[in-house]
Amino acid sequence: MLQAAAAVAPRGVYVCGNTATSSGLTVTLSKESGSGDYSIEAGALVLADQGTCCIDEFDKMGQQHQALLEAMEQQSISIAKAGIVCNLPARTAVLAAANPIGGHYNKAKTVCENLKLSGPLLSRFDLVFILLDKPDVELDALLSTHVMALHGSKHVQPSLSMLSQTGSIRASQTCSTSSAKLPLREKIKLASGEKLDLLPLPLLRKYISYARDYVHPKLTESAAKVIQDFYVELRRRHHTSDSTPITTRQLESLVRLTEARAKLELREEATEQDASDIIEIMKYSMVDTYSDETGVLDFTRTQHGAGMSNRAGAKALINVMRRQFQVTLDDVFSVADIKLLAQRHSIVVKDFDSLLSSLNEQGYLLMKGQSTYQLQIT
């Protein structure tokens, strides 16, 4: 999918996270052999300016994640090396894909814990989708038909006529109610027997380029009212003492996505329906990131799944460590000492290493060595 997105974008760059460096993503300085002067060589994010940068194996980048923070927030990259101080534009859309630890997504953990990504980096993405391999008769039939067509002598266009009778009946019911107001997920489904008339790749690339250059939609009052009501209501209903489900960064994301939805149809105004479609997409993303292992929405997690899954055990452990600090006045603890404190106060922790890593990422603990942590006193 990432390679296809990079191919269809008017300016697209595809990189793999496990072979990319910080300089390769941003900017590097090279010294010319003849004159001894330094020259600037652009990285992937600068080369993809006003385009799309697709990053695969996002979870295997290591320390390279820090190089993306400025580019994804300020849309620019600043450099100060070898007497050269400059600022390069990086107005690019980042599309990334990552795999969970161990190859299996654990819904009892948050997105940050599953991917080993920091909360500040994950919050810079407008949308986060969790792709789980769930059995589905319709999707499995379409996928198997597509794979067999690739290995066959003729390319077969997939359609819903290849599906089971149950799928055809459901699609017919959707088609018959097309005049009614349907959610976005139902409107984009194929009708019974409908063939996919795909646009040629060069035409689609020209369409996207034209929309990017000549179409600049603005929000109407009704669309702005829908987005504002969604933002205010979500913060009001699910605000807690230590977390909120949505921030102003996601509010700006809603505005950008609504304008992009109108730009997709070459319209100069983003209507109320555009805002409703984007809110539906945002809710779909939030259900994935908020849900715990039982399917219950846990709003103690942030909008993009940052935070800790075992919040009660983590808070109890931090309180015990703070009481121990008040007695000994020593804020440095080894892993063995922390385990002993947890055992002494009957704090049950399933995965101790993951809990310590989460506390380190959240700023409660600071890793001082391989098995030593310093308690952050506030």
mmCIF file of C-alpha atoms in Angstrom:
data_model
loop_
_atom_site.group_PDB
_atom_site.id
_atom_site.type_symbol
_atom_site.label_atom_id
_atom_site.label_comp_id
_atom_site.label_asym_id
_atom_site.label_seq_id
_atom_site.Cartn_x
_atom_site.Cartn_y
_atom_site.Cartn_z
ATOM 1 C CA MET A 1 0.000 0.000 0.000
ATOM 2 C CA LEU A 2 2.837 2.390 0.809
ATOM 3 C CA GLN A 3 4.563 1.800 -2.513
ATOM 4 C CA ALA A 4 1.264 2.307 -4.337
ATOM 5 C CA ALA A 5 0.665 5.578 -2.484
ATOM 6 C CA ALA A 6 4.175 6.784 -3.328
ATOM 7 C CA ALA A 7 3.639 5.847 -6.976
ATOM 8 C CA VAL A 8 0.304 7.639 -7.341
ATOM 9 C CA ALA A 9 1.419 10.830 -5.566
ATOM 10 C CA PRO A 10 2.678 13.641 -7.850
ATOM 11 C CA ARG A 11 5.775 13.748 -5.640
ATOM 12 C CA GLY A 12 6.237 10.634 -3.570
ATOM 13 C CA VAL A 13 9.220 9.192 -1.703
ATOM 14 C CA TYR A 14 9.298 5.673 -0.246
ATOM 15 C CA VAL A 15 11.814 4.725 2.448
ATOM 16 C CA CYS A 16 12.213 1.748 4.760
ATOM 17 C CA GLY A 17 12.653 2.554 8.418
ATOM 18 C CA ASN A 18 15.249 -0.086 9.285
ATOM 19 C CA THR A 19 17.684 1.233 6.627
ATOM 20 C CA ALA A 20 17.029 4.982 7.024
ATOM 21 C CA THR A 21 19.146 7.294 9.171
ATOM 22 C CA SER A 22 18.348 10.679 10.689
ATOM 23 C CA SER A 23 20.431 12.432 8.042
ATOM 24 C CA GLY A 24 18.799 10.392 5.304
ATOM 25 C CA LEU A 25 15.374 11.522 6.483
ATOM 26 C CA THR A 26 16.213 15.186 7.034
ATOM 27 C CA VAL A 27 19.405 16.915 5.821
ATOM 28 C CA THR A 28 23.049 15.931 5.632
ATOM 29 C CA LEU A 29 26.209 17.973 5.128
ATOM 30 C CA SER A 30 28.956 16.734 2.830
ATOM 31 C CA LYS A 31 32.421 18.232 2.430
ATOM 32 C CA GLU A 32 33.629 18.756 -1.106
ATOM 33 C CA SER A 33 37.055 17.290 -1.732
ATOM 34 C CA GLY A 34 38.379 20.101 -3.927
ATOM 35 C CA SER A 35 37.390 23.322 -2.210
ATOM 36 C CA GLY A 36 36.710 21.997 1.270
ATOM 37 C CA ASP A 37 33.338 23.737 1.371
ATOM 38 C CA TYR A 38 30.259 22.121 2.827
ATOM 39 C CA SER A 39 27.206 21.388 0.720
ATOM 40 C CA ILE A 40 23.672 20.501 1.823
ATOM 41 C CA GLU A 41 22.084 17.292 0.587
ATOM 42 C CA ALA A 42 18.349 16.914 1.080
ATOM 43 C CA GLY A 43 16.851 13.877 2.753
ATOM 44 C CA ALA A 44 13.582 12.062 2.146
ATOM 45 C CA LEU A 45 11.339 14.577 3.933
ATOM 46 C CA VAL A 46 12.823 17.544 2.070
ATOM 47 C CA LEU A 47 12.688 15.729 -1.282
ATOM 48 C CA ALA A 48 9.000 14.975 -0.628
ATOM 49 C CA ASP A 49 8.154 18.660 -0.050
ATOM 50 C CA GLN A 50 4.526 19.281 -1.118
ATOM 51 C CA GLY A 51 4.191 15.558 -1.657
ATOM 52 C CA THR A 52 4.006 12.306 0.290
ATOM 53 C CA CYS A 53 6.701 10.495 2.262
ATOM 54 C CA CYS A 54 5.882 6.825 2.875
ATOM 55 C CA ILE A 55 7.844 5.140 5.679
ATOM 56 C CA ASP A 56 7.689 1.377 6.098
ATOM 57 C CA GLU A 57 8.861 -0.537 9.191
ATOM 58 C CA PHE A 58 8.210 2.588 11.250
ATOM 59 C CA ASP A 59 8.669 0.723 14.531
ATOM 60 C CA LYS A 60 12.259 -0.296 13.657
ATOM 61 C CA MET A 61 13.672 3.195 13.205
ATOM 62 C CA GLY A 62 15.122 3.565 16.713
ATOM 63 C CA GLN A 63 16.462 7.036 17.454
ATOM 64 C CA GLN A 64 15.495 8.309 13.980
ATOM 65 C CA HIS A 65 12.024 9.097 15.347
ATOM 66 C CA GLN A 66 13.328 12.289 16.928
ATOM 67 C CA ALA A 67 14.196 13.673 13.489
ATOM 68 C CA LEU A 68 10.527 13.575 12.495
ATOM 69 C CA LEU A 69 9.180 15.688 15.365
ATOM 70 C CA GLU A 70 10.080 19.096 13.926
ATOM 71 C CA ALA A 71 9.160 18.177 10.352
ATOM 72 C CA MET A 72 5.705 16.864 11.293
ATOM 73 C CA GLU A 73 4.928 19.795 13.593
ATOM 74 C CA GLN A 74 6.504 22.842 11.899
ATOM 75 C CA GLN A 75 6.538 21.525 8.300
ATOM 76 C CA SER A 76 10.194 22.525 8.073
ATOM 77 C CA ILE A 77 13.653 21.253 9.017
ATOM 78 C CA SER A 78 16.242 23.499 10.627
ATOM 79 C CA ILE A 79 19.958 22.720 10.533
ATOM 80 C CA ALA A 80 22.913 24.238 12.377
ATOM 81 C CA LYS A 81 26.107 22.399 11.498
ATOM 82 C CA ALA A 82 29.636 23.385 10.430
ATOM 83 C CA GLY A 83 28.802 27.082 10.493
ATOM 84 C CA ILE A 84 25.717 26.607 8.294
ATOM 85 C CA VAL A 85 22.381 27.715 9.771
ATOM 86 C CA CYS A 86 19.350 27.356 7.513
ATOM 87 C CA ASN A 87 15.741 26.258 7.399
ATOM 88 C CA LEU A 88 14.446 23.953 4.670
ATOM 89 C CA PRO A 89 10.764 23.346 3.848
ATOM 90 C CA ALA A 90 9.332 19.890 4.523
ATOM 91 C CA ARG A 91 5.630 20.348 3.759
ATOM 92 C CA THR A 92 5.012 16.678 3.315
ATOM 93 C CA ALA A 93 2.315 14.224 4.338
ATOM 94 C CA VAL A 94 3.821 11.288 6.255
ATOM 95 C CA LEU A 95 2.204 7.895 5.683
ATOM 96 C CA ALA A 96 3.748 5.242 7.932
ATOM 97 C CA ALA A 97 3.203 1.561 8.669
ATOM 98 C CA ALA A 98 4.437 -0.297 11.739
ATOM 99 C CA ASN A 99 4.245 -3.814 13.136
ATOM 100 C CA PRO A 100 3.462 -4.620 16.788
ATOM 101 C CA ILE A 101 6.042 -6.192 19.053
ATOM 102 C CA GLY A 102 6.192 -9.938 18.568
ATOM 103 C CA GLY A 103 4.021 -9.775 15.464
ATOM 104 C CA HIS A 104 0.773 -9.780 17.485
ATOM 105 C CA TYR A 105 -1.292 -6.768 18.562
ATOM 106 C CA ASN A 106 -2.286 -6.934 22.227
ATOM 107 C CA LYS A 107 -5.453 -4.901 22.793
ATOM 108 C CA ALA A 108 -4.808 -4.907 26.527
ATOM 109 C CA LYS A 109 -1.930 -2.509 25.808
ATOM 110 C CA THR A 110 -2.046 0.933 24.240
ATOM 111 C CA VAL A 111 -0.797 1.730 20.750
ATOM 112 C CA CYS A 112 2.419 3.209 22.149
ATOM 113 C CA GLU A 113 3.112 0.071 24.153
ATOM 114 C CA ASN A 114 2.415 -2.210 21.198
ATOM 115 C CA LEU A 115 4.631 -0.271 18.776
ATOM 116 C CA LYS A 116 7.267 1.064 21.200
ATOM 117 C CA LEU A 117 6.685 4.594 19.914
ATOM 118 C CA SER A 118 6.747 7.799 21.948
ATOM 119 C CA GLY A 119 3.530 9.672 22.630
ATOM 120 C CA PRO A 120 4.721 13.000 21.140
ATOM 121 C CA LEU A 121 5.498 11.345 17.816
ATOM 122 C CA LEU A 122 2.264 9.350 17.658
ATOM 123 C CA SER A 123 0.175 12.432 18.454
ATOM 124 C CA ARG A 124 1.474 14.158 15.326
ATOM 125 C CA PHE A 125 -0.455 11.785 13.068
ATOM 126 C CA ASP A 126 -3.925 12.930 12.086
ATOM 127 C CA LEU A 127 -5.320 9.394 11.963
ATOM 128 C CA VAL A 128 -4.184 6.065 13.400
ATOM 129 C CA PHE A 129 -5.762 2.831 12.144
ATOM 130 C CA ILE A 130 -5.191 -0.632 13.597
ATOM 131 C CA LEU A 131 -5.372 -3.304 10.896
ATOM 132 C CA LEU A 132 -6.294 -6.638 12.462
ATOM 133 C CA ASP A 133 -6.641 -9.838 10.472
ATOM 134 C CA LYS A 134 -10.259 -10.781 11.199
ATOM 135 C CA PRO A 135 -12.144 -13.425 9.187
ATOM 136 C CA ASP A 136 -14.693 -11.821 6.844
ATOM 137 C CA VAL A 137 -16.485 -13.716 4.079
ATOM 138 C CA GLU A 138 -16.788 -10.767 1.688
ATOM 139 C CA LEU A 139 -13.272 -9.402 2.129
ATOM 140 C CA ASP A 140 -11.713 -12.875 2.036
ATOM 141 C CA ALA A 141 -13.531 -13.622 -1.235
ATOM 142 C CA LEU A 142 -12.369 -10.375 -2.830
ATOM 143 C CA LEU A 143 -8.799 -10.846 -1.635
ATOM 144 C CA SER A 144 -8.547 -14.450 -2.810
ATOM 145 C CA THR A 145 -10.013 -13.496 -6.197
ATOM 146 C CA HIS A 146 -7.474 -10.693 -6.578
ATOM 147 C CA VAL A 147 -4.522 -12.928 -5.633
ATOM 148 C CA MET A 148 -5.622 -15.711 -7.980
ATOM 149 C CA ALA A 149 -6.102 -13.195 -10.806
ATOM 150 C CA LEU A 150 -2.538 -11.974 -10.381
ATOM 151 C CA HIS A 151 -1.241 -15.517 -10.901
ATOM 152 C CA GLY A 152 -3.699 -16.365 -13.678
ATOM 153 C CA SER A 153 -3.538 -15.768 -17.411
ATOM 154 C CA LYS A 154 -6.182 -13.036 -17.345
ATOM 155 C CA HIS A 155 -6.767 -10.235 -14.911
ATOM 156 C CA VAL A 156 -10.246 -10.571 -13.404
ATOM 157 C CA GLN A 157 -11.937 -7.438 -12.123
ATOM 158 C CA PRO A 158 -13.319 -8.217 -8.640
ATOM 159 C CA SER A 159 -16.992 -7.549 -8.085
ATOM 160 C CA LEU A 160 -19.583 -8.396 -5.517
ATOM 161 C CA SER A 161 -21.167 -10.894 -7.913
ATOM 162 C CA MET A 162 -18.362 -13.278 -6.869
ATOM 163 C CA LEU A 163 -19.472 -13.178 -3.267
ATOM 164 C CA SER A 164 -21.913 -15.344 -1.399
ATOM 165 C CA GLN A 165 -25.657 -14.889 -1.586
ATOM 166 C CA THR A 166 -25.677 -13.254 1.835
ATOM 167 C CA GLY A 167 -23.235 -10.602 0.721
ATOM 168 C CA SER A 168 -25.256 -9.918 -2.448
ATOM 169 C CA ILE A 169 -28.477 -9.495 -0.497
ATOM 170 C CA ARG A 170 -26.819 -7.059 1.900
ATOM 171 C CA ALA A 171 -25.343 -5.089 -1.001
ATOM 172 C CA SER A 172 -28.736 -4.979 -2.735
ATOM 173 C CA GLN A 173 -30.326 -3.574 0.388
ATOM 174 C CA THR A 174 -27.637 -0.903 0.535
ATOM 175 C CA CYS A 175 -28.203 -0.011 -3.115
ATOM 176 C CA SER A 176 -31.953 0.269 -2.640
ATOM 177 C CA THR A 177 -31.526 2.760 0.174
ATOM 178 C CA SER A 178 -28.925 4.869 -1.627
ATOM 179 C CA SER A 179 -31.296 7.818 -1.761
ATOM 180 C CA ALA A 180 -31.349 7.974 2.043
ATOM 181 C CA LYS A 181 -28.595 9.495 4.088
ATOM 182 C CA LEU A 182 -26.045 6.730 4.575
ATOM 183 C CA PRO A 183 -22.836 6.761 6.594
ATOM 184 C CA LEU A 184 -19.579 7.010 4.683
ATOM 185 C CA ARG A 185 -18.699 3.382 5.319
ATOM 186 C CA GLU A 186 -21.862 2.231 3.533
ATOM 187 C CA LYS A 187 -21.595 4.698 0.650
ATOM 188 C CA ILE A 188 -18.177 3.457 -0.461
ATOM 189 C CA LYS A 189 -19.240 -0.196 -0.604
ATOM 190 C CA LEU A 190 -19.709 -1.833 -3.992
ATOM 191 C CA ALA A 191 -23.249 -2.612 -5.085
ATOM 192 C CA SER A 192 -24.306 -6.069 -6.217
ATOM 193 C CA GLY A 193 -22.636 -6.982 -9.515
ATOM 194 C CA GLU A 194 -20.898 -3.615 -9.780
ATOM 195 C CA LYS A 195 -17.509 -3.736 -11.502
ATOM 196 C CA LEU A 196 -14.529 -1.684 -10.448
ATOM 197 C CA ASP A 197 -13.797 0.913 -13.138
ATOM 198 C CA LEU A 198 -10.367 1.992 -11.977
ATOM 199 C CA LEU A 199 -8.761 5.226 -13.118
ATOM 200 C CA PRO A 200 -5.446 4.903 -14.976
ATOM 201 C CA LEU A 201 -2.473 5.770 -12.808
ATOM 202 C CA PRO A 202 -1.280 8.764 -14.927
ATOM 203 C CA LEU A 203 -4.797 10.260 -14.935
ATOM 204 C CA LEU A 204 -5.179 9.855 -11.176
ATOM 205 C CA ARG A 205 -1.782 11.475 -10.605
ATOM 206 C CA LYS A 206 -2.774 14.455 -12.795
ATOM 207 C CA TYR A 207 -6.108 14.745 -10.968
ATOM 208 C CA ILE A 208 -4.365 14.907 -7.581
ATOM 209 C CA SER A 209 -1.829 17.405 -8.878
ATOM 210 C CA TYR A 210 -4.578 19.639 -10.310
ATOM 211 C CA ALA A 211 -6.571 19.544 -7.068
ATOM 212 C CA ARG A 212 -3.476 20.379 -5.036
ATOM 213 C CA ASP A 213 -2.496 23.368 -7.215
ATOM 214 C CA TYR A 214 -5.820 24.973 -8.124
ATOM 215 C CA VAL A 215 -8.391 23.993 -5.478
ATOM 216 C CA HIS A 216 -8.222 25.699 -2.076
ATOM 217 C CA PRO A 217 -11.488 25.047 -0.196
ATOM 218 C CA LYS A 218 -12.640 26.969 2.863
ATOM 219 C CA LEU A 219 -14.894 25.850 5.699
ATOM 220 C CA THR A 220 -18.502 26.980 5.619
ATOM 221 C CA GLU A 221 -20.186 28.126 8.810
ATOM 222 C CA SER A 222 -22.214 24.932 9.084
ATOM 223 C CA ALA A 223 -19.104 22.734 8.666
ATOM 224 C CA ALA A 224 -17.192 24.744 11.253
ATOM 225 C CA LYS A 225 -20.145 24.427 13.654
ATOM 226 C CA VAL A 226 -20.212 20.618 13.255
ATOM 227 C CA ILE A 227 -16.476 20.306 13.943
ATOM 228 C CA GLN A 228 -16.612 22.666 16.904
ATOM 229 C CA ASP A 229 -19.583 20.862 18.468
ATOM 230 C CA PHE A 230 -17.818 17.495 18.106
ATOM 231 C CA TYR A 231 -14.638 18.865 19.692
ATOM 232 C CA VAL A 232 -16.378 20.566 22.620
ATOM 233 C CA GLU A 233 -18.719 17.648 23.349
ATOM 234 C CA LEU A 234 -15.920 15.083 23.333
ATOM 235 C CA ARG A 235 -13.781 17.122 25.717
ATOM 236 C CA ARG A 236 -16.742 17.823 28.003
ATOM 237 C CA ARG A 237 -17.992 14.255 28.313
ATOM 238 C CA HIS A 238 -14.707 12.399 28.665
ATOM 239 C CA HIS A 239 -12.435 14.823 30.469
ATOM 240 C CA THR A 240 -10.560 13.344 33.432
ATOM 241 C CA SER A 241 -8.024 14.751 35.864
ATOM 242 C CA ASP A 242 -4.993 13.389 33.997
ATOM 243 C CA SER A 243 -6.063 12.999 30.356
ATOM 244 C CA THR A 244 -8.342 14.322 27.653
ATOM 245 C CA PRO A 245 -9.447 12.326 24.615
ATOM 246 C CA ILE A 246 -8.756 15.104 22.107
ATOM 247 C CA THR A 247 -6.587 18.231 21.963
ATOM 248 C CA THR A 248 -6.290 21.307 19.771
ATOM 249 C CA ARG A 249 -3.806 19.424 17.589
ATOM 250 C CA GLN A 250 -6.574 16.989 16.627
ATOM 251 C CA LEU A 251 -8.952 19.919 16.103
ATOM 252 C CA GLU A 252 -6.563 21.264 13.467
ATOM 253 C CA SER A 253 -6.436 17.775 11.983
ATOM 254 C CA LEU A 254 -10.232 17.774 11.636
ATOM 255 C CA VAL A 255 -10.087 21.086 9.769
ATOM 256 C CA ARG A 256 -7.344 19.860 7.418
ATOM 257 C CA LEU A 257 -9.127 16.599 6.676
ATOM 258 C CA THR A 258 -12.451 18.358 6.035
ATOM 259 C CA GLU A 259 -10.803 20.707 3.542
ATOM 260 C CA ALA A 260 -9.086 17.729 1.896
ATOM 261 C CA ARG A 261 -12.457 15.961 1.607
ATOM 262 C CA ALA A 262 -13.840 18.937 -0.339
ATOM 263 C CA LYS A 263 -10.674 19.200 -2.426
ATOM 264 C CA LEU A 264 -11.160 15.574 -3.469
ATOM 265 C CA GLU A 265 -14.296 16.636 -5.383
ATOM 266 C CA LEU A 266 -12.757 19.913 -6.650
ATOM 267 C CA ARG A 267 -15.066 22.077 -4.535
ATOM 268 C CA GLU A 268 -14.137 25.489 -3.171
ATOM 269 C CA GLU A 269 -16.297 25.092 -0.054
ATOM 270 C CA ALA A 270 -16.171 22.392 2.616
ATOM 271 C CA THR A 271 -19.768 21.596 3.499
ATOM 272 C CA GLU A 272 -21.436 20.139 6.550
ATOM 273 C CA GLN A 273 -21.495 16.716 4.881
ATOM 274 C CA ASP A 274 -17.715 16.837 4.444
ATOM 275 C CA ALA A 275 -17.304 17.545 8.155
ATOM 276 C CA SER A 276 -19.676 14.694 9.042
ATOM 277 C CA ASP A 277 -17.702 12.256 6.875
ATOM 278 C CA ILE A 278 -14.419 13.239 8.533
ATOM 279 C CA ILE A 279 -15.915 12.987 12.018
ATOM 280 C CA GLU A 280 -17.085 9.473 11.157
ATOM 281 C CA ILE A 281 -13.535 8.558 10.090
ATOM 282 C CA MET A 282 -12.149 10.112 13.278
ATOM 283 C CA LYS A 283 -14.610 8.141 15.423
ATOM 284 C CA TYR A 284 -13.632 4.925 13.638
ATOM 285 C CA SER A 285 -9.977 5.651 14.411
ATOM 286 C CA MET A 286 -10.791 6.496 18.033
ATOM 287 C CA VAL A 287 -12.654 3.227 18.588
ATOM 288 C CA ASP A 288 -9.513 1.343 17.526
ATOM 289 C CA THR A 289 -7.132 3.293 19.734
ATOM 290 C CA TYR A 290 -9.361 3.619 22.822
ATOM 291 C CA SER A 291 -10.672 0.036 23.030
ATOM 292 C CA ASP A 292 -9.153 -2.292 25.594
ATOM 293 C CA GLU A 293 -9.026 -6.091 25.510
ATOM 294 C CA THR A 294 -12.727 -6.348 26.440
ATOM 295 C CA GLY A 295 -13.872 -3.882 23.768
ATOM 296 C CA VAL A 296 -14.701 -1.165 26.312
ATOM 297 C CA LEU A 297 -13.677 2.394 25.431
ATOM 298 C CA ASP A 298 -11.011 3.485 27.908
ATOM 299 C CA PHE A 299 -10.753 7.277 27.756
ATOM 300 C CA THR A 300 -7.849 7.350 30.224
ATOM 301 C CA ARG A 301 -5.803 6.692 27.093
ATOM 302 C CA THR A 302 -5.076 9.635 24.826
ATOM 303 C CA GLN A 303 -6.588 10.099 21.363
ATOM 304 C CA HIS A 304 -3.773 8.229 19.600
ATOM 305 C CA GLY A 305 -3.374 5.457 22.142
ATOM 306 C CA ALA A 306 -0.518 6.913 24.144
ATOM 307 C CA GLY A 307 -0.217 6.350 27.869
ATOM 308 C CA MET A 308 -0.225 3.208 29.956
ATOM 309 C CA SER A 309 -2.665 0.322 29.889
ATOM 310 C CA ASN A 310 -2.155 -0.731 33.535
ATOM 311 C CA ARG A 311 -2.671 2.760 34.904
ATOM 312 C CA ALA A 312 -3.846 1.705 38.367
ATOM 313 C CA GLY A 313 -0.833 -0.520 38.993
ATOM 314 C CA ALA A 314 1.521 2.124 37.611
ATOM 315 C CA LYS A 315 0.166 4.845 39.901
ATOM 316 C CA ALA A 316 0.336 2.561 42.914
ATOM 317 C CA LEU A 317 3.952 1.690 42.133
ATOM 318 C CA ILE A 318 4.946 5.348 41.704
ATOM 319 C CA ASN A 319 3.282 6.255 45.033
ATOM 320 C CA VAL A 320 5.166 3.464 46.795
ATOM 321 C CA MET A 321 8.465 4.633 45.298
ATOM 322 C CA ARG A 322 7.769 8.195 46.411
ATOM 323 C CA ARG A 323 7.082 7.074 49.987
ATOM 324 C CA GLN A 324 10.304 5.072 49.916
ATOM 325 C CA PHE A 325 12.165 8.181 48.716
ATOM 326 C CA GLN A 326 10.789 10.216 51.639
ATOM 327 C CA VAL A 327 12.248 7.637 54.013
ATOM 328 C CA THR A 328 15.650 7.018 52.400
ATOM 329 C CA LEU A 329 16.097 10.308 50.441
ATOM 330 C CA ASP A 330 17.500 8.204 47.577
ATOM 331 C CA ASP A 331 15.689 8.664 44.257
ATOM 332 C CA VAL A 332 17.671 5.998 42.347
ATOM 333 C CA PHE A 333 16.145 2.492 42.253
ATOM 334 C CA SER A 334 17.347 -0.687 40.642
ATOM 335 C CA VAL A 335 14.938 -3.020 38.885
ATOM 336 C CA ALA A 336 15.340 -5.525 41.710
ATOM 337 C CA ASP A 337 14.456 -2.860 44.286
ATOM 338 C CA ILE A 338 11.330 -1.860 42.324
ATOM 339 C CA LYS A 339 10.213 -5.487 42.049
ATOM 340 C CA LEU A 340 10.765 -5.943 45.773
ATOM 341 C CA LEU A 341 8.667 -2.863 46.562
ATOM 342 C CA ALA A 342 5.875 -4.083 44.285
ATOM 343 C CA GLN A 343 5.926 -7.531 45.908
ATOM 344 C CA ARG A 344 5.969 -6.059 49.427
ATOM 345 C CA HIS A 345 2.902 -3.907 48.748
ATOM 346 C CA SER A 346 1.015 -6.591 46.729
ATOM 347 C CA ILE A 347 1.087 -4.699 43.430
ATOM 348 C CA VAL A 348 0.369 -7.195 40.653
ATOM 349 C CA VAL A 349 2.158 -6.431 37.374
ATOM 350 C CA LYS A 350 1.931 -8.823 34.418
ATOM 351 C CA ASP A 351 4.778 -7.401 32.323
ATOM 352 C CA PHE A 352 7.247 -5.555 34.551
ATOM 353 C CA ASP A 353 9.647 -4.519 31.773
ATOM 354 C CA SER A 354 6.846 -2.998 29.687
ATOM 355 C CA LEU A 355 5.543 -1.119 32.738
ATOM 356 C CA LEU A 356 8.969 0.377 33.477
ATOM 357 C CA SER A 357 9.378 1.318 29.820
ATOM 358 C CA SER A 358 5.995 3.060 29.849
ATOM 359 C CA LEU A 359 6.828 4.929 33.040
ATOM 360 C CA ASN A 360 10.101 6.014 31.449
ATOM 361 C CA GLU A 361 8.322 7.284 28.322
ATOM 362 C CA GLN A 362 5.687 9.116 30.393
ATOM 363 C CA GLY A 363 8.344 10.928 32.427
ATOM 364 C CA TYR A 364 7.710 9.316 35.821
ATOM 365 C CA LEU A 365 11.038 7.476 35.744
ATOM 366 C CA LEU A 366 14.347 8.281 34.073
ATOM 367 C CA MET A 367 16.552 5.415 32.920
ATOM 368 C CA LYS A 368 20.030 5.927 34.320
ATOM 369 C CA GLY A 369 21.559 2.618 33.274
ATOM 370 C CA GLN A 370 20.743 -0.841 32.048
ATOM 371 C CA SER A 371 18.797 -1.762 35.196
ATOM 372 C CA THR A 372 18.632 1.525 37.129
ATOM 373 C CA TYR A 373 15.888 4.180 37.156
ATOM 374 C CA GLN A 374 15.684 7.570 38.804
ATOM 375 C CA LEU A 375 12.353 8.715 40.264
ATOM 376 C CA GLN A 376 11.261 12.084 38.896
ATOM 377 C CA ILE A 377 10.137 14.243 41.810
ATOM 378 C CA THR A 378 7.553 16.911 40.925
#
